[in-house]
Amino acid sequence: MIRELSRKEYVARKRFLAIASTLVLMLTAVIPFFFSFSLQRALASPLNENAQSVLQNFRSYKYFVESDWLASNLSHILSLLALIAGAGAIAGEREEKTLPLLYTSSISLRSIVVVKFCVIAAWLFLVTFASLGVLAVFSVLKGQTLPALPMLVASVVAWTNALAFLGVVFAASAFSRRTVVAAVCALIIGFAMAAGVSRLGLNGTAFATNVFALDGSVLWPQAWSDILLALGITGAGLLATFVEVDRRRAT
């Protein structure tokens, strides 16, 4: 039954997943060129003596990975996908009047929520590492070699940050009657949480990352704190979702 439900969730989102994945991969390939172009215009002043060296660094895919640009921007992109894919997880069932049928299913509603979450999380995981593959191909075409460990750390941080936001999205979807309302509430909560975390001096969740030193080495304490904080928020979001669906079932 779980397997059938997983397949149903995938089939229901198959077209969206395919289109979104293609757009993300295209965007991933363009991001380094976009930042290079933007920086070139910003540093066009002849008074800036370091402009050329900085621009050269930004044309390097290695610098793109080790300067937190990849982790931060990939987190943003994945979080947007999580918002679009997850906002209707519970609220969409209410809109389609299918939620009462889920309450009478032989599978607990908590299990259904977990399956929905895992399907989207697995898709985000595949998109994350497919994006890294695109970057690797383009770096080879430019005669560059991407650092394996920083790429892995950046991708894991980006993915877990997206999971944290997905947990928030699921909770908002459980408390909302409309998908649009769930999406707006998730954005408000997400930005509020990011602002609060930033004020505390911690790494953000899908909005701020700081896991690499100036020399490109991994700052392991910051990386682990970011990952664990993201996983904690993910669990809290799912717990809030469970509590709400159970409360509505009881009423």
XYZ file of N, CA and C in Angstrom:
753
model
N 0.824 -1.208 0.000
C 0.000 0.000 0.000
C 0.863 1.265 0.000
N 1.924 1.255 0.811
C 2.831 2.396 0.850
C 3.468 2.605 -0.519
N 3.835 1.498 -1.149
C 4.460 1.586 -2.465
C 3.489 2.171 -3.487
N 2.237 1.752 -3.428
C 1.227 2.274 -4.350
C 0.985 3.762 -4.114
N 0.969 4.142 -2.846
C 0.766 5.549 -2.522
C 1.928 6.395 -3.020
N 3.143 5.890 -2.865
C 4.321 6.606 -3.354
C 4.247 6.790 -4.865
N 3.840 5.729 -5.553
C 3.721 5.811 -7.011
C 2.643 6.811 -7.404
N 1.525 6.824 -6.653
C 0.444 7.771 -6.934
C 0.929 9.206 -6.777
N 1.688 9.457 -5.715
C 2.206 10.807 -5.492
C 3.158 11.211 -6.611
N 3.976 10.264 -7.060
C 4.924 10.572 -8.138
C 4.183 10.844 -9.445
N 3.226 9.995 -9.771
C 2.475 10.155 -11.023
C 1.715 11.478 -11.023
N 1.157 11.851 -9.864
C 0.388 13.090 -9.777
C 1.252 14.314 -10.039
N 2.537 14.210 -9.702
C 3.438 15.350 -9.856
C 4.440 15.168 -10.990
N 4.304 14.121 -11.782
C 5.317 13.765 -12.763
C 5.596 14.886 -13.748
N 4.581 15.491 -14.298
C 4.796 16.550 -15.291
C 5.474 17.748 -14.650
N 4.990 18.146 -13.483
C 5.606 19.269 -12.783
C 7.059 18.972 -12.430
N 7.325 17.773 -11.945
C 8.681 17.406 -11.559
C 9.626 17.449 -12.756
N 9.156 16.978 -13.900
C 9.994 16.964 -15.093
C 10.317 18.381 -15.556
N 9.290 19.238 -15.608
C 9.499 20.616 -16.055
C 10.393 21.372 -15.083
N 10.101 21.239 -13.788
C 10.884 21.943 -12.770
C 12.334 21.474 -12.771
N 12.543 20.177 -12.910
C 13.913 19.651 -12.915
C 14.707 20.213 -14.081
N 14.090 20.273 -15.249
C 14.765 20.816 -16.431
C 15.135 22.276 -16.225
N 14.205 23.050 -15.678
C 14.476 24.471 -15.444
C 15.592 24.661 -14.424
N 15.604 23.834 -13.372
C 16.642 23.951 -12.348
C 18.013 23.639 -12.933
N 18.092 22.591 -13.736
C 19.376 22.219 -14.333
C 19.878 23.314 -15.277
N 18.965 23.904 -16.030
C 19.353 25.005 -16.911
C 19.821 26.199 -16.093
N 19.098 26.492 -15.005
C 19.455 27.624 -14.165
C 20.798 27.396 -13.485
N 21.054 26.171 -13.058
C 22.328 25.847 -12.425
C 23.491 26.117 -13.366
N 23.310 25.780 -14.632
C 24.379 25.999 -15.605
C 24.616 27.479 -15.873
N 23.558 28.277 -15.727
C 23.657 29.699 -16.061
C 24.160 30.530 -14.889
N 23.914 30.069 -13.648
C 24.213 30.870 -12.457
C 25.647 31.426 -12.435
N 26.695 30.612 -12.671
C 28.048 31.187 -12.627
C 28.260 32.305 -13.631
N 27.706 32.167 -14.835
C 27.845 33.206 -15.843
C 27.066 34.463 -15.437
N 25.912 34.266 -14.798
C 25.093 35.394 -14.355
C 25.832 36.219 -13.312
N 26.438 35.550 -12.334
C 27.155 36.269 -11.294
C 28.418 36.934 -11.839
N 29.061 36.269 -12.763
C 30.244 36.855 -13.379
C 29.877 38.136 -14.131
N 28.773 38.081 -14.870
C 28.318 39.249 -15.629
C 27.911 40.382 -14.691
N 27.167 40.020 -13.612
C 26.716 41.030 -12.660
C 27.901 41.677 -11.953
N 28.880 40.869 -11.576
C 30.050 41.401 -10.894
C 30.879 42.271 -11.828
N 30.939 41.892 -13.093
C 31.711 42.672 -14.057
C 31.142 44.083 -14.189
N 29.824 44.181 -14.195
C 29.198 45.498 -14.288
C 29.399 46.282 -12.996
N 29.340 45.573 -11.848
C 29.485 46.252 -10.561
C 30.906 46.768 -10.341
N 31.872 46.042 -10.895
C 33.272 46.399 -10.683
C 33.886 47.085 -11.905
N 33.048 47.712 -12.696
C 33.531 48.351 -13.920
C 34.352 49.607 -13.645
N 34.269 50.114 -12.433
C 34.992 51.350 -12.107
C 36.501 51.130 -12.170
N 37.224 52.011 -12.841
C 38.687 51.875 -12.935
C 39.390 52.095 -11.598
N 38.652 52.604 -10.586
C 39.252 52.849 -9.282
C 39.473 51.563 -8.487
N 38.811 50.496 -8.911
C 38.927 49.232 -8.181
C 40.075 48.416 -8.759
N 41.202 48.350 -8.055
C 42.385 47.663 -8.564
C 42.233 46.142 -8.546
N 41.357 45.629 -7.689
C 41.215 44.174 -7.558
C 40.124 43.606 -8.457
N 39.544 44.448 -9.292
C 38.402 43.995 -10.087
C 38.743 42.794 -10.962
N 39.875 42.871 -11.661
C 40.219 41.797 -12.586
C 40.469 40.474 -11.872
N 41.158 40.514 -10.745
C 41.431 39.274 -10.020
C 40.150 38.662 -9.454
N 39.269 39.525 -8.958
C 37.996 39.028 -8.427
C 37.149 38.435 -9.541
N 37.113 39.128 -10.672
C 36.357 38.621 -11.807
C 36.906 37.273 -12.275
N 38.207 37.135 -12.265
C 38.814 35.873 -12.668
C 38.398 34.754 -11.731
N 38.340 35.067 -10.430
C 37.887 34.076 -9.454
C 36.445 33.671 -9.704
N 35.614 34.663 -10.032
C 34.204 34.356 -10.223
C 33.960 33.579 -11.511
N 34.901 33.643 -12.431
C 34.764 32.823 -13.626
C 35.185 31.379 -13.346
N 35.752 31.162 -12.189
C 36.192 29.819 -11.816
C 35.063 29.073 -11.109
N 34.741 27.889 -11.592
C 33.714 27.079 -10.946
C 34.167 26.650 -9.553
N 35.449 26.495 -9.369
C 35.982 26.119 -8.060
C 35.655 27.210 -7.033
N 35.871 28.448 -7.400
C 35.558 29.553 -6.498
C 34.053 29.650 -6.275
N 33.284 29.359 -7.303
C 31.827 29.400 -7.202
C 31.336 28.428 -6.130
N 31.980 27.253 -6.048
C 31.599 26.250 -5.050
C 32.082 26.655 -3.664
N 33.345 27.089 -3.565
C 33.978 27.301 -2.264
C 33.671 28.660 -1.635
N 32.932 29.500 -2.320
C 32.608 30.820 -1.765
C 31.189 30.869 -1.219
N 30.527 29.712 -1.075
C 29.157 29.600 -0.563
C 28.098 30.027 -1.573
N 28.534 30.486 -2.768
C 27.526 30.864 -3.773
C 26.675 29.662 -4.164
N 27.296 28.512 -4.358
C 26.555 27.323 -4.779
C 25.593 26.884 -3.681
N 26.094 26.727 -2.455
C 25.243 26.257 -1.359
C 24.079 27.205 -1.120
N 24.350 28.499 -1.106
C 23.308 29.475 -0.811
C 22.254 29.540 -1.910
N 22.712 29.668 -3.159
C 21.747 29.818 -4.248
C 21.007 28.527 -4.556
N 21.688 27.398 -4.424
C 21.002 26.124 -4.623
C 19.957 25.909 -3.538
N 20.253 26.365 -2.315
C 19.274 26.291 -1.228
C 18.024 27.082 -1.572
N 18.221 28.275 -2.117
C 17.081 29.108 -2.501
C 16.240 28.441 -3.592
N 16.902 27.911 -4.590
C 16.189 27.286 -5.706
C 15.418 26.060 -5.228
N 16.074 25.206 -4.454
C 15.413 23.999 -3.954
C 14.257 24.341 -3.020
N 14.418 25.393 -2.229
C 13.349 25.804 -1.316
C 12.135 26.297 -2.093
N 12.368 26.982 -3.187
C 11.253 27.415 -4.031
C 10.517 26.212 -4.605
N 11.268 25.214 -5.035
C 10.639 23.998 -5.540
C 9.872 23.281 -4.434
N 10.444 23.262 -3.226
C 9.755 22.639 -2.095
C 8.439 23.349 -1.801
N 8.445 24.675 -1.915
C 7.227 25.447 -1.689
C 6.154 25.091 -2.709
N 6.546 25.048 -3.978
C 5.579 24.774 -5.043
C 5.052 23.343 -4.956
N 5.947 22.401 -4.672
C 5.545 20.996 -4.655
C 4.810 20.604 -3.380
N 5.130 21.272 -2.250
C 4.572 20.831 -0.976
C 3.399 21.623 -0.454
N 3.123 22.796 -1.003
C 2.052 23.637 -0.458
C 0.694 22.951 -0.519
N 0.493 22.109 -1.521
C -0.794 21.439 -1.663
C -0.841 20.049 -1.068
N 0.181 19.678 -0.295
C 0.248 18.318 0.245
C -0.982 17.955 1.064
N -1.398 18.840 1.966
C -2.596 18.617 2.778
C -3.720 19.535 2.342
N -3.378 20.816 2.142
C -4.401 21.784 1.737
C -5.032 21.398 0.397
N -4.212 20.829 -0.502
C -4.745 20.401 -1.793
C -5.763 19.287 -1.660
N -5.537 18.396 -0.693
C -6.514 17.322 -0.445
C -7.836 17.902 0.047
N -7.754 18.978 0.851
C -8.984 19.620 1.317
C -9.720 20.280 0.157
N -8.960 20.943 -0.705
C -9.583 21.624 -1.845
C -10.283 20.629 -2.762
N -9.689 19.466 -2.928
C -10.262 18.451 -3.812
C -11.264 17.543 -3.110
N -11.511 17.826 -1.818
C -12.478 17.057 -1.017
C -12.089 15.582 -0.888
N -10.800 15.299 -0.937
C -10.345 13.909 -0.820
C -9.753 13.609 0.558
N -9.643 14.621 1.421
C -9.058 14.394 2.737
C -9.886 13.429 3.585
N -11.229 13.509 3.576
C -11.998 12.529 4.355
C -11.728 11.084 3.939
N -11.432 10.857 2.649
C -11.122 9.505 2.192
C -9.802 9.017 2.789
N -8.858 9.928 2.959
C -7.573 9.553 3.549
C -7.732 9.158 5.011
N -8.690 9.793 5.705
C -8.924 9.451 7.104
C -9.474 8.033 7.248
N -10.185 7.569 6.219
C -10.764 6.221 6.278
C -9.857 5.161 5.657
N -8.674 5.584 5.196
C -7.750 4.641 4.577
C -7.194 3.669 5.613
N -6.766 2.508 5.127
C -6.170 1.511 6.022
C -4.804 1.955 6.526
N -4.210 2.929 5.849
C -2.924 3.491 6.268
C -3.186 4.740 7.102
N -2.435 4.917 8.159
C -2.608 6.096 9.002
C -2.266 7.354 8.208
N -2.919 8.444 8.580
C -2.679 9.697 7.866
C -1.246 10.177 8.081
N -0.672 9.835 9.227
C 0.729 10.183 9.455
C 1.635 9.501 8.440
N 1.343 8.244 8.139
C 2.136 7.521 7.144
C 1.977 8.145 5.769
N 0.767 8.589 5.462
C 0.519 9.241 4.177
C 1.308 10.541 4.088
N 1.346 11.297 5.180
C 2.117 12.540 5.213
C 3.593 12.248 4.992
N 4.100 11.209 5.658
C 5.513 10.843 5.518
C 5.821 10.442 4.079
N 4.928 9.683 3.449
C 5.140 9.280 2.058
C 5.177 10.503 1.148
N 4.235 11.413 1.323
C 4.221 12.640 0.528
C 5.530 13.408 0.706
N 5.954 13.519 1.957
C 7.184 14.253 2.245
C 8.386 13.564 1.605
N 8.470 12.250 1.728
C 9.629 11.518 1.215
C 9.712 11.572 -0.311
N 8.560 11.557 -0.981
C 8.561 11.650 -2.441
C 9.170 12.980 -2.888
N 8.749 14.071 -2.264
C 9.285 15.388 -2.621
C 10.745 15.506 -2.211
N 11.085 14.976 -1.020
C 12.471 15.040 -0.543
C 13.405 14.266 -1.468
N 12.949 13.089 -1.934
C 13.770 12.285 -2.841
C 13.968 13.008 -4.170
N 12.923 13.669 -4.633
C 13.038 14.429 -5.882
C 14.019 15.582 -5.725
N 13.941 16.300 -4.605
C 14.880 17.389 -4.347
C 16.313 16.868 -4.272
N 16.484 15.680 -3.708
C 17.807 15.064 -3.633
C 18.364 14.795 -5.029
N 17.528 14.235 -5.889
C 17.966 13.938 -7.263
C 18.287 15.219 -8.029
N 17.453 16.229 -7.852
C 17.693 17.507 -8.534
C 18.996 18.130 -8.054
N 19.264 18.018 -6.745
C 20.488 18.588 -6.177
C 21.730 18.005 -6.833
N 21.800 16.689 -6.880
C 23.009 16.060 -7.398
C 23.063 16.070 -8.926
N 21.891 16.155 -9.562
C 21.893 16.350 -11.011
C 22.447 17.732 -11.349
N 22.132 18.726 -10.509
C 22.662 20.073 -10.716
C 24.180 20.080 -10.599
N 24.690 19.328 -9.630
C 26.143 19.236 -9.484
C 26.767 18.573 -10.707
N 26.058 17.599 -11.269
C 26.549 16.960 -12.481
C 26.647 17.935 -13.637
N 25.643 18.812 -13.751
C 25.672 19.833 -14.802
C 26.864 20.760 -14.598
N 27.090 21.194 -13.345
C 28.234 22.058 -13.062
C 29.552 21.355 -13.388
N 29.627 20.066 -13.060
C 30.853 19.310 -13.322
C 31.137 19.242 -14.821
N 30.093 19.004 -15.621
C 30.263 18.924 -17.070
C 30.749 20.261 -17.625
N 30.125 21.359 -17.196
C 30.520 22.669 -17.705
C 31.925 23.040 -17.251
N 32.297 22.627 -16.033
C 33.645 22.928 -15.555
C 34.690 22.181 -16.376
N 34.385 20.931 -16.750
C 35.305 20.152 -17.591
C 35.444 20.808 -18.963
N 34.328 21.280 -19.515
C 34.365 21.950 -20.814
C 35.210 23.218 -20.767
N 35.279 23.834 -19.576
C 36.102 25.033 -19.421
C 37.515 24.692 -18.964
N 37.825 23.395 -18.902
C 39.161 22.974 -18.508
C 39.440 23.125 -17.026
N 38.394 23.073 -16.196
C 38.558 23.228 -14.761
C 38.175 21.933 -14.049
N 38.615 21.804 -12.811
C 38.278 20.642 -12.002
C 37.600 21.109 -10.730
N 36.402 20.601 -10.469
C 35.676 20.997 -9.276
C 36.149 20.191 -8.068
N 36.305 20.822 -6.901
C 36.712 20.100 -5.695
C 35.594 19.206 -5.194
N 35.875 17.926 -5.020
C 34.838 16.947 -4.694
C 34.215 17.188 -3.315
N 35.045 17.355 -2.296
C 34.511 17.500 -0.937
C 33.685 18.774 -0.767
N 34.168 19.949 -1.191
C 33.319 21.146 -1.081
C 32.008 21.012 -1.855
N 32.049 20.375 -3.021
C 30.807 20.177 -3.773
C 29.829 19.319 -2.985
N 30.332 18.253 -2.359
C 29.475 17.362 -1.574
C 28.887 18.100 -0.380
N 29.726 18.857 0.321
C 29.252 19.601 1.486
C 28.212 20.646 1.068
N 28.493 21.380 -0.007
C 27.559 22.400 -0.478
C 26.214 21.792 -0.850
N 26.249 20.633 -1.507
C 25.003 19.994 -1.932
C 24.198 19.471 -0.747
N 24.882 18.878 0.243
C 24.181 18.362 1.419
C 23.570 19.497 2.221
N 24.316 20.595 2.383
C 23.789 21.762 3.095
C 22.571 22.321 2.363
N 22.666 22.442 1.062
C 21.547 22.979 0.274
C 20.325 22.076 0.391
N 20.539 20.767 0.301
C 19.416 19.825 0.354
C 18.751 19.823 1.724
N 19.537 19.782 2.787
C 18.950 19.771 4.132
C 18.245 21.083 4.439
N 18.787 22.198 3.947
C 18.099 23.472 4.118
C 16.747 23.468 3.410
N 16.713 22.861 2.234
C 15.451 22.753 1.504
C 14.469 21.850 2.247
N 14.976 20.789 2.887
C 14.112 19.916 3.683
C 13.507 20.677 4.859
N 14.312 21.558 5.476
C 13.803 22.361 6.589
C 12.629 23.217 6.125
N 12.794 23.859 4.989
C 11.706 24.691 4.469
C 10.520 23.830 4.055
N 10.784 22.632 3.537
C 9.698 21.722 3.167
C 8.887 21.333 4.404
N 9.568 21.136 5.543
C 8.852 20.852 6.779
C 7.924 21.991 7.165
N 8.408 23.226 7.006
C 7.577 24.401 7.269
C 6.389 24.445 6.312
N 6.636 24.129 5.054
C 5.576 24.134 4.044
C 4.503 23.100 4.383
N 4.901 21.915 4.794
C 3.938 20.871 5.152
C 3.086 21.309 6.348
N 3.721 21.910 7.340
C 2.972 22.379 8.499
C 1.954 23.446 8.095
N 2.384 24.386 7.254
C 1.471 25.428 6.781
C 0.331 24.820 5.975
N 0.636 23.788 5.195
C -0.395 23.120 4.393
C -1.409 22.415 5.279
N -0.935 21.847 6.399
C -1.842 21.146 7.311
C -2.807 22.108 8.000
N -2.332 23.323 8.289
C -3.163 24.295 9.002
C -4.033 25.125 8.061
N -3.815 25.031 6.766
C -4.516 25.881 5.801
C -5.580 25.100 5.043
N -6.572 25.833 4.565
C -7.628 25.222 3.751
C -7.396 25.408 2.260
N -6.478 26.300 1.908
C -6.188 26.574 0.506
C -4.683 26.483 0.273
N -4.320 25.988 -0.916
C -2.903 25.836 -1.253
C -2.194 27.183 -1.292
N -2.856 28.194 -1.847
C -2.249 29.519 -1.936
C -1.985 30.086 -0.546
N -2.942 29.909 0.352
C -2.769 30.386 1.726
C -1.602 29.680 2.392
N -1.485 28.369 2.162
C -0.379 27.597 2.728
C 0.961 28.114 2.223
N 1.032 28.422 0.932
C 2.281 28.926 0.356
C 2.667 30.269 0.949
N 1.700 31.172 1.093
C 1.981 32.497 1.659
C 2.412 32.374 3.117
N 1.708 31.543 3.884
C 2.056 31.358 5.296
C 3.458 30.758 5.441
N 3.794 29.793 4.585
C 5.120 29.175 4.641
C 6.213 30.192 4.347
N 5.972 31.067 3.372
C 6.957 32.107 3.049
C 7.154 33.056 4.228
N 6.059 33.475 4.845
C 6.152 34.397 5.981
C 6.907 33.742 7.135
N 6.553 32.500 7.450
C 7.217 31.786 8.541
C 8.685 31.562 8.215
N 8.966 31.176 6.962
C 10.338 30.922 6.558
C 11.224 32.156 6.672
N 10.730 33.295 6.199
C 11.506 34.530 6.291
C 11.676 34.965 7.743
N 10.625 34.784 8.545
C 10.714 35.156 9.957
C 11.750 34.293 10.672
N 11.743 33.004 10.377
C 12.718 32.101 10.990
C 14.134 32.445 10.540
N 14.308 32.734 9.265
C 15.635 33.087 8.759
C 16.152 34.363 9.415
N 15.249 35.350 9.594
C 15.649 36.599 10.240
C 16.038 36.346 11.687
N 15.264 35.510 12.377
C 15.573 35.202 13.765
C 16.878 34.457 13.917
N 17.106 33.489 13.033
C 18.343 32.713 13.088
C 19.547 33.600 12.790
N 19.397 34.518 11.843
C 20.497 35.426 11.498
C 20.853 36.336 12.673
N 19.844 36.796 13.398
C 20.087 37.668 14.550
C 20.798 36.922 15.669
N 20.575 35.613 15.733
C 21.249 34.808 16.743
C 22.680 34.460 16.339
N 23.042 34.807 15.091
C 24.400 34.537 14.628
C 24.607 33.116 14.173
N 23.520 32.375 13.938
C 23.626 31.003 13.466
C 23.468 30.971 11.961
N 23.796 29.822 11.373
C 23.560 29.669 9.939
C 22.065 29.649 9.685
N 21.671 30.122 8.510
C 20.258 30.201 8.185
C 19.695 28.864 7.767
N 18.515 28.855 7.340
C 17.900 27.661 6.776
C 17.300 28.069 5.451
N 17.993 27.742 4.400
C 17.583 28.053 3.036
C 17.794 29.518 2.665
N 18.286 30.349 3.596
C 18.485 31.749 3.274
C 19.916 32.224 3.523
N 20.688 31.513 4.295
C 22.062 31.936 4.568
C 22.918 30.715 4.871
N 24.066 30.670 4.270
C 25.014 29.594 4.540
C 26.393 30.206 4.700
N 27.194 29.601 5.520
C 28.545 30.104 5.743
C 29.407 28.926 6.170
N 29.704 28.034 5.239
C 30.355 26.770 5.589
C 31.742 26.630 4.979
N 32.254 27.684 4.332
C 33.582 27.619 3.737
C 34.439 28.790 4.221
N 35.723 28.505 4.484
C 36.668 29.553 4.854
C 37.116 30.292 3.596
N 37.873 31.361 3.793
C 38.333 32.149 2.653
C 39.243 31.353 1.721
N 39.945 30.372 2.274
C 40.826 29.553 1.437
C 40.103 28.384 0.786
N 38.777 28.287 0.967
C 38.001 27.226 0.349
C 37.850 25.977 1.188
N 38.484 25.921 2.342
C 38.358 24.741 3.200
C 36.998 24.731 3.889
N 36.545 23.542 4.267
C 35.230 23.391 4.885
C 35.310 23.760 6.368
N 34.396 24.604 6.800
C 34.269 24.931 8.223
C 33.300 23.916 8.836
N 33.848 22.813 9.324
C 33.005 21.696 9.764
C 32.032 22.043 10.885
N 32.431 22.805 11.911
C 31.438 23.148 12.948
C 30.229 23.885 12.389
N 30.496 24.861 11.480
C 29.383 25.598 10.876
C 28.546 24.703 9.967
N 29.227 23.830 9.219
C 28.501 22.943 8.313
C 27.585 22.008 9.087
N 28.125 21.394 10.152
C 27.315 20.469 10.942
C 26.189 21.182 11.678
N 26.462 22.391 12.185
C 25.405 23.130 12.875
C 24.287 23.487 11.906
N 24.655 23.848 10.677
C 23.654 24.181 9.661
C 22.809 22.960 9.320
N 23.466 21.819 9.125
C 22.760 20.595 8.761
C 21.854 20.127 9.900
N 22.375 20.113 11.124
C 21.584 19.643 12.262
C 20.422 20.576 12.570
N 20.669 21.892 12.443
C 19.587 22.848 12.641
C 18.492 22.644 11.605
N 18.894 22.420 10.362
C 17.918 22.191 9.294
C 17.111 20.924 9.549
N 17.772 19.855 9.959
C 17.070 18.604 10.245
C 16.130 18.759 11.440
N 16.558 19.553 12.435
C 15.691 19.806 13.580
C 14.423 20.537 13.175
N 14.555 21.538 12.314
C 13.384 22.272 11.832
C 12.501 21.368 10.980
N 13.127 20.480 10.210
C 12.363 19.520 9.415
C 11.494 18.658 10.318
N 12.101 18.116 11.373
C 11.347 17.280 12.305
C 10.243 18.055 12.999
N 10.520 19.300 13.384
C 9.498 20.116 14.041
C 8.328 20.398 13.102
N 8.637 20.638 11.824
C 7.575 20.875 10.848
C 6.694 19.660 10.654
N 7.310 18.492 10.568
C 6.528 17.260 10.414
C 5.710 16.971 11.670
N 6.298 17.222 12.833
C 5.568 17.003 14.086
C 4.339 17.902 14.162
N 4.499 19.174 13.778
C 3.360 20.093 13.763
C 2.296 19.608 12.779
N 2.741 19.053 11.661
C 1.799 18.514 10.675
C 1.027 17.335 11.256
N 1.724 16.425 11.935
C 1.075 15.266 12.558
C 0.034 15.713 13.587
N 0.409 16.670 14.424
C -0.494 17.139 15.479
C -1.757 17.726 14.881
N -1.603 18.516 13.824
C -2.759 19.169 13.223
C -3.683 18.177 12.519
N -3.123 17.236 11.761
C -3.982 16.270 11.061
C -4.688 15.367 12.070
N -4.019 15.043 13.174
C -4.665 14.240 14.224
C -5.784 15.020 14.898
N -5.551 16.315 15.132
C -6.571 17.154 15.765
C -7.805 17.267 14.884
N -7.591 17.468 13.601
C -8.728 17.593 12.692
C -9.470 16.266 12.557
N -8.736 15.183 12.638
C -9.407 13.879 12.579
C -10.284 13.666 13.817
N -9.781 14.108 14.962
C -10.528 13.925 16.210
C -11.807 14.771 16.219
N -11.759 15.914 15.513
C -12.923 16.768 15.478
C -13.847 16.451 14.333
